Tab-separated table of C-alpha atoms in Angstrom:
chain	number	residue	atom	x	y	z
A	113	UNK	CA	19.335	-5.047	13.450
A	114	UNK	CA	16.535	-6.328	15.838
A	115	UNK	CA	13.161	-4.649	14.371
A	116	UNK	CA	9.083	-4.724	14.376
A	117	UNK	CA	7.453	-4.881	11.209
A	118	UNK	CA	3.892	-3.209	10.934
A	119	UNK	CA	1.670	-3.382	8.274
A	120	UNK	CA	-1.592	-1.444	7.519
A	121	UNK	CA	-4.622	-3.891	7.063
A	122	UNK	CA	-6.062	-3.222	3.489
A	123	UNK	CA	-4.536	0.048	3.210
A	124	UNK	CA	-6.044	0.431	-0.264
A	125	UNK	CA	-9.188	-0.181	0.860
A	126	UNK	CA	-8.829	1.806	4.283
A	127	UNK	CA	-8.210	5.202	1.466
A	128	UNK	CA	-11.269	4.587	-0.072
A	129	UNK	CA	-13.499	4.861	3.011
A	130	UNK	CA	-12.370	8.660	3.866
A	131	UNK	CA	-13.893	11.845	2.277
A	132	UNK	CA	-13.243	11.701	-2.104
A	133	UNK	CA	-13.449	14.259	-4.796
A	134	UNK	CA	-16.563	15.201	-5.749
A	135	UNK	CA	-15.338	15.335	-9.795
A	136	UNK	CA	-18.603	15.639	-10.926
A	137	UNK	CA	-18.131	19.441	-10.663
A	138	UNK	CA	-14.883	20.911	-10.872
A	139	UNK	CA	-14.170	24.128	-8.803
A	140	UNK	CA	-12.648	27.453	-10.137
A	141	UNK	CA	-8.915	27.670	-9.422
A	142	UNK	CA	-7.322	29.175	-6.507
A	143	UNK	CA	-5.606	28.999	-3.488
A	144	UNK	CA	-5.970	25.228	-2.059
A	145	UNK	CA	-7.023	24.328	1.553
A	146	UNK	CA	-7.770	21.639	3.622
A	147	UNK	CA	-11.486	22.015	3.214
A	148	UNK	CA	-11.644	20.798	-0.834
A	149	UNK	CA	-9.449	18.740	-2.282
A	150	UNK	CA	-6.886	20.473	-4.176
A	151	UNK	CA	-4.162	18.801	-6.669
A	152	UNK	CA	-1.166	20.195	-8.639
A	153	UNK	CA	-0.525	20.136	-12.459
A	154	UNK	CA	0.856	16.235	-11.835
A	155	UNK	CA	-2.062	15.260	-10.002
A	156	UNK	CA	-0.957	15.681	-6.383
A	157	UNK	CA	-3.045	16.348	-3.577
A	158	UNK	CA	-1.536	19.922	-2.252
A	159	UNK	CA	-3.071	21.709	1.280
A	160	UNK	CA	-1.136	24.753	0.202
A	161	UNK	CA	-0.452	26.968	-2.215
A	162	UNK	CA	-1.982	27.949	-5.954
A	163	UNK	CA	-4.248	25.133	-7.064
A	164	UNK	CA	-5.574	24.752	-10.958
A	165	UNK	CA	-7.932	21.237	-9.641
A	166	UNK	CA	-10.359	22.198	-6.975
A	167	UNK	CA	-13.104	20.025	-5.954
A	168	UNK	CA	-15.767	19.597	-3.084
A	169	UNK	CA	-15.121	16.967	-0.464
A	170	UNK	CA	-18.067	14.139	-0.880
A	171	UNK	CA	-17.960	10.621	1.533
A	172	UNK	CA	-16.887	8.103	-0.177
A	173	UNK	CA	-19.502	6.411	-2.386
A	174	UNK	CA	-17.481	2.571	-2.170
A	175	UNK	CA	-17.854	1.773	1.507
A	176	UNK	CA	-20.660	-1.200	0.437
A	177	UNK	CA	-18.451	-2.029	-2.614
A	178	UNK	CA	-15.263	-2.501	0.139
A	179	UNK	CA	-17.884	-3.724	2.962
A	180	UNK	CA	-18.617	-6.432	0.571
A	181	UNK	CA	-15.031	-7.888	-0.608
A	182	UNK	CA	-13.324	-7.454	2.439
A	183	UNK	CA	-16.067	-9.023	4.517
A	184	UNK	CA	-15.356	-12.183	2.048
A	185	UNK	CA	-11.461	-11.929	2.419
A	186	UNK	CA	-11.307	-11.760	5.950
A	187	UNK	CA	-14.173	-14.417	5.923
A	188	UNK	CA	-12.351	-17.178	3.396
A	189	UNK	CA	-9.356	-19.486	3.912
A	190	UNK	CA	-6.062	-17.700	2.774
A	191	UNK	CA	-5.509	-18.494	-0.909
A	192	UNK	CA	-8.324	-19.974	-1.893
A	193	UNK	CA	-10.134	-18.737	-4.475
A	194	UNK	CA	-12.809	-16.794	-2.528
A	195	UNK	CA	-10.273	-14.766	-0.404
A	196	UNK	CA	-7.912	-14.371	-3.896
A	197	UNK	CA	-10.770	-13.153	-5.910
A	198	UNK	CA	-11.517	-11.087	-3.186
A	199	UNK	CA	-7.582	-9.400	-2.929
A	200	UNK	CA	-7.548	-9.163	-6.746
A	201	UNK	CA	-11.413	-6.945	-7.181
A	202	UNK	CA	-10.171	-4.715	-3.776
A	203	UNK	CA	-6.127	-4.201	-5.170
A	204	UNK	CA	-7.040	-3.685	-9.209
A	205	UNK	CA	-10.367	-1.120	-8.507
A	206	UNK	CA	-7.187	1.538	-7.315
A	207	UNK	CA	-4.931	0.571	-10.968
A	208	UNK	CA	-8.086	0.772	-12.965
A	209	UNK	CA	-8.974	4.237	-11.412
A	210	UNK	CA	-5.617	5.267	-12.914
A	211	UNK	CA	-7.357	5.345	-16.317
A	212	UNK	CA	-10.562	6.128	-15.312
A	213	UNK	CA	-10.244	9.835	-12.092
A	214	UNK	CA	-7.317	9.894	-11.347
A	215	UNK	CA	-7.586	12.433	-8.565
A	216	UNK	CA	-10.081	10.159	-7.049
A	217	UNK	CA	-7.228	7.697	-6.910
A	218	UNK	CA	-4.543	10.481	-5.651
A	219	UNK	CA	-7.249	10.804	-3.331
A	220	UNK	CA	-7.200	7.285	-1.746
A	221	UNK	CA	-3.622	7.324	-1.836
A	222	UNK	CA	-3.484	10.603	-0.116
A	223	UNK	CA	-5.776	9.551	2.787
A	224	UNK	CA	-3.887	6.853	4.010
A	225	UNK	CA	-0.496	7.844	2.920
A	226	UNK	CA	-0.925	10.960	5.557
A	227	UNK	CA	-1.377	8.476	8.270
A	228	UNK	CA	1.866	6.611	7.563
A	229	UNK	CA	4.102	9.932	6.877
A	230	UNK	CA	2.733	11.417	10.085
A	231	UNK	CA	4.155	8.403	12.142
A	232	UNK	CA	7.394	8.152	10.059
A	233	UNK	CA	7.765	11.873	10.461
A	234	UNK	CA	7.295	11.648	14.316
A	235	UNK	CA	9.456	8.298	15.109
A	236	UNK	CA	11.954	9.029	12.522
A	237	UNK	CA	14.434	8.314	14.892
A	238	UNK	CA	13.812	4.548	15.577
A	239	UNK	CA	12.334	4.128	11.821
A	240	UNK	CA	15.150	2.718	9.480
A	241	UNK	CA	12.791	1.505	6.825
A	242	UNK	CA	9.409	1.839	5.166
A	243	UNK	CA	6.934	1.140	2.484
A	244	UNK	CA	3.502	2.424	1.142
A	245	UNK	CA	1.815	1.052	3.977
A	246	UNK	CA	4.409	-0.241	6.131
A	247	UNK	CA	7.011	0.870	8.909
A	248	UNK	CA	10.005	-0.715	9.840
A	249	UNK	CA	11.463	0.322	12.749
A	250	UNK	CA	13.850	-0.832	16.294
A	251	UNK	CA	11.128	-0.214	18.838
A	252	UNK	CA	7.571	-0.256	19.107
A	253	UNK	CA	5.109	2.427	18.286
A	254	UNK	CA	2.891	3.545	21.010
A	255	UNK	CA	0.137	4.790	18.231
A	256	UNK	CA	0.226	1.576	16.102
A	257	UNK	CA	0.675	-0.343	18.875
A	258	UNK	CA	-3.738	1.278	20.010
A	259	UNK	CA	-4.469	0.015	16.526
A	260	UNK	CA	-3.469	-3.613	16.086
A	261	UNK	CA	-6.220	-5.722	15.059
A	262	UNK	CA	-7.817	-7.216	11.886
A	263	UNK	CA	-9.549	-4.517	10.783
A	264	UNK	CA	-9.371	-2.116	7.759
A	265	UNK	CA	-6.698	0.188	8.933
A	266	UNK	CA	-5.531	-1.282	11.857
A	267	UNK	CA	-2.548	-2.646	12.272
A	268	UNK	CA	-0.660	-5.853	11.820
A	269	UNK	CA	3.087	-6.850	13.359
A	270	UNK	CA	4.164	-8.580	10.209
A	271	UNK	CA	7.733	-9.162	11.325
A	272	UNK	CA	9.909	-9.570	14.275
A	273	UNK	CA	13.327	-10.117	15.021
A	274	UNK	CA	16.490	-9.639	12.374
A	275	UNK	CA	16.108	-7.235	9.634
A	276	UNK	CA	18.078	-6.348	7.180
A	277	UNK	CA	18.246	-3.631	4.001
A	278	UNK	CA	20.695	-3.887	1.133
A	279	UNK	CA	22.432	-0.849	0.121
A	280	UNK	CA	20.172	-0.406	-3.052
A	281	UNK	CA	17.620	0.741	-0.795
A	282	UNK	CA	14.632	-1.483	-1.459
A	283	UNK	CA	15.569	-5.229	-1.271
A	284	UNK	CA	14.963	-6.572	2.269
A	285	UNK	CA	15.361	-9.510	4.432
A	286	UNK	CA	13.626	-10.710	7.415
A	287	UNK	CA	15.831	-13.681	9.619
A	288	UNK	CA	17.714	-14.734	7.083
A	289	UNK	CA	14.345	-15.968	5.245
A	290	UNK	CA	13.898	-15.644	1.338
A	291	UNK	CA	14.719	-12.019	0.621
A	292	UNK	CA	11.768	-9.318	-0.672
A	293	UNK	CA	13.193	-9.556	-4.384
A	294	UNK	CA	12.339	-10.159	-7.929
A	295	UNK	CA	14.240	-13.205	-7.962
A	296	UNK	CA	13.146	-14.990	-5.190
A	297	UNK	CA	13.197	-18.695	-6.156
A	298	UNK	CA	16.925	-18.943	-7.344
A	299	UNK	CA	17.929	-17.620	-3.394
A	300	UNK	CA	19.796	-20.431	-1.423
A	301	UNK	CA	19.072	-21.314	1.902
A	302	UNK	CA	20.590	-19.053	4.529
A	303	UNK	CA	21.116	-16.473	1.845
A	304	UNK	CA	22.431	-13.473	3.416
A	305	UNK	CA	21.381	-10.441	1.682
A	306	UNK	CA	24.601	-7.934	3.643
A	307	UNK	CA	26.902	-10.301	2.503
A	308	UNK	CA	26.080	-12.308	-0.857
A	309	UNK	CA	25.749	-11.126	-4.030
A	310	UNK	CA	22.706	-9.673	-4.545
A	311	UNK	CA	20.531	-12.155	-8.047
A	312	UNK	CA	19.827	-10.107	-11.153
A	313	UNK	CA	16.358	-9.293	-10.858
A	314	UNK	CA	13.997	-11.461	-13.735
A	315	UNK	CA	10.336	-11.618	-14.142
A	316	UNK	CA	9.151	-14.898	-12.815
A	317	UNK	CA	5.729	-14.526	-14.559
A	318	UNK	CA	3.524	-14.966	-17.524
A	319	UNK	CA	0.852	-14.443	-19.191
A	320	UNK	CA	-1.898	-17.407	-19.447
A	321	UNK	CA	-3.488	-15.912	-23.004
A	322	UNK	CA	-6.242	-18.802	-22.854
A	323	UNK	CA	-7.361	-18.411	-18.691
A	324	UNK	CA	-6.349	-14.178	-19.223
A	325	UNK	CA	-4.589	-14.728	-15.508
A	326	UNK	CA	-0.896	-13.819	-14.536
A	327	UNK	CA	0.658	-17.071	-13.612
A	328	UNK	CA	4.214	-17.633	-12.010
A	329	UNK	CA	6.904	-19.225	-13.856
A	330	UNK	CA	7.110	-22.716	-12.108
């Protein structure tokens, strides 16, 4: 079907300019609103209901920290080390919070995740696919359409033109070009993911024990 990609610049990053936990002090529990930040016993951020993890709303304290590394992504070639390095410190800081608050991370999550399900939930009509920070759908978006641009946030069009979703739900295919799967390199030209049979999916990378840096499997 003939679609528009859009993709949220840095959405990572966008999450971890809006309000955070302040876990410094947790809150007594009760009934959760939108004025604290309120998770469930698995860690989700709730607006309703009985909450057992209450905390005060605090701005963020990373803004210089993502200032800083998306200034020198946006301001290096792509790949190159600069802009790489750059990816790698602003992607890995949200997996390392995992360990280390993880309701600071629901947090970031949360606040751009609301962004995206508001739109999906309001053009759910002309939306046939989506990710964690991107929309798929057969016409454009009046709202993302005010927010294309380069910034954190904005928007992106990724992808125009043919799109196509397998039946498994997750691998997808823009014009016929290499499909968004595991097994990318063994696809042959004009691979048609509707039609051919869909690769076993293999991990195509290593470990480099000596540099300590994932490597693809050449």
């Amino acid at each position: 079907q003939n679609c528009i990609g859009y993709d949220m610049n840095s959405a990572f990053s966008y999450g971890m300019l809006g309000d955070l936990p302040d876990t410094t002090e947790m809150l007594a529990s009760g009934e959760s609103s939108e004025d604290l930040y309120c998770f469930d016993e698995d860690g989700h951020r709730i607006t309703k209901g009985f909450s057992t993890y209450r905390f005060r709303k605090m701005p963020s304290p990373y803004k210089k920290f993502v200032a800083r590394y998306y200034t020198q992504k946006k301001n290096s070639e792509r790949d190159s080390k600069d802009f790489l390095d750059a990816k790698m410190i602003l992607n890995s800081s949200i997996g390392y919070m995992q360990n280390h608050n993880c309701f600071i991370r629901a947090a970031i999550l949360d606040n751009f995740n609301r962004e995206i399900q508001a739109i999906i939930k309001k053009y759910k009509n002309i939306i046939i696919a989506s990710r964690t920070d991107s929309i798929v759908c057969t016409e454009k978006i009046p709202e993302i359409e005010e927010r294309l641009g380069d910034g954190i946030g904005q928007f992106k069009i990724e992808h125009t033109g043919s799109f196509a979703i397998h039946k498994n739900g997750y691998s997808t295919q823009w014009n016929l070009d290499k499909p968004k799967f595991g097994a990318g390199k063994k696809f042959k030209d004009g691979y048609d993911i509707l039609s051919d049979e869909l690769l076993e999916e293999e991990n195509i990378y290593y470990l480099d024990e000596k540099e300590l840096k994932i490597k693809e499997i050449k």
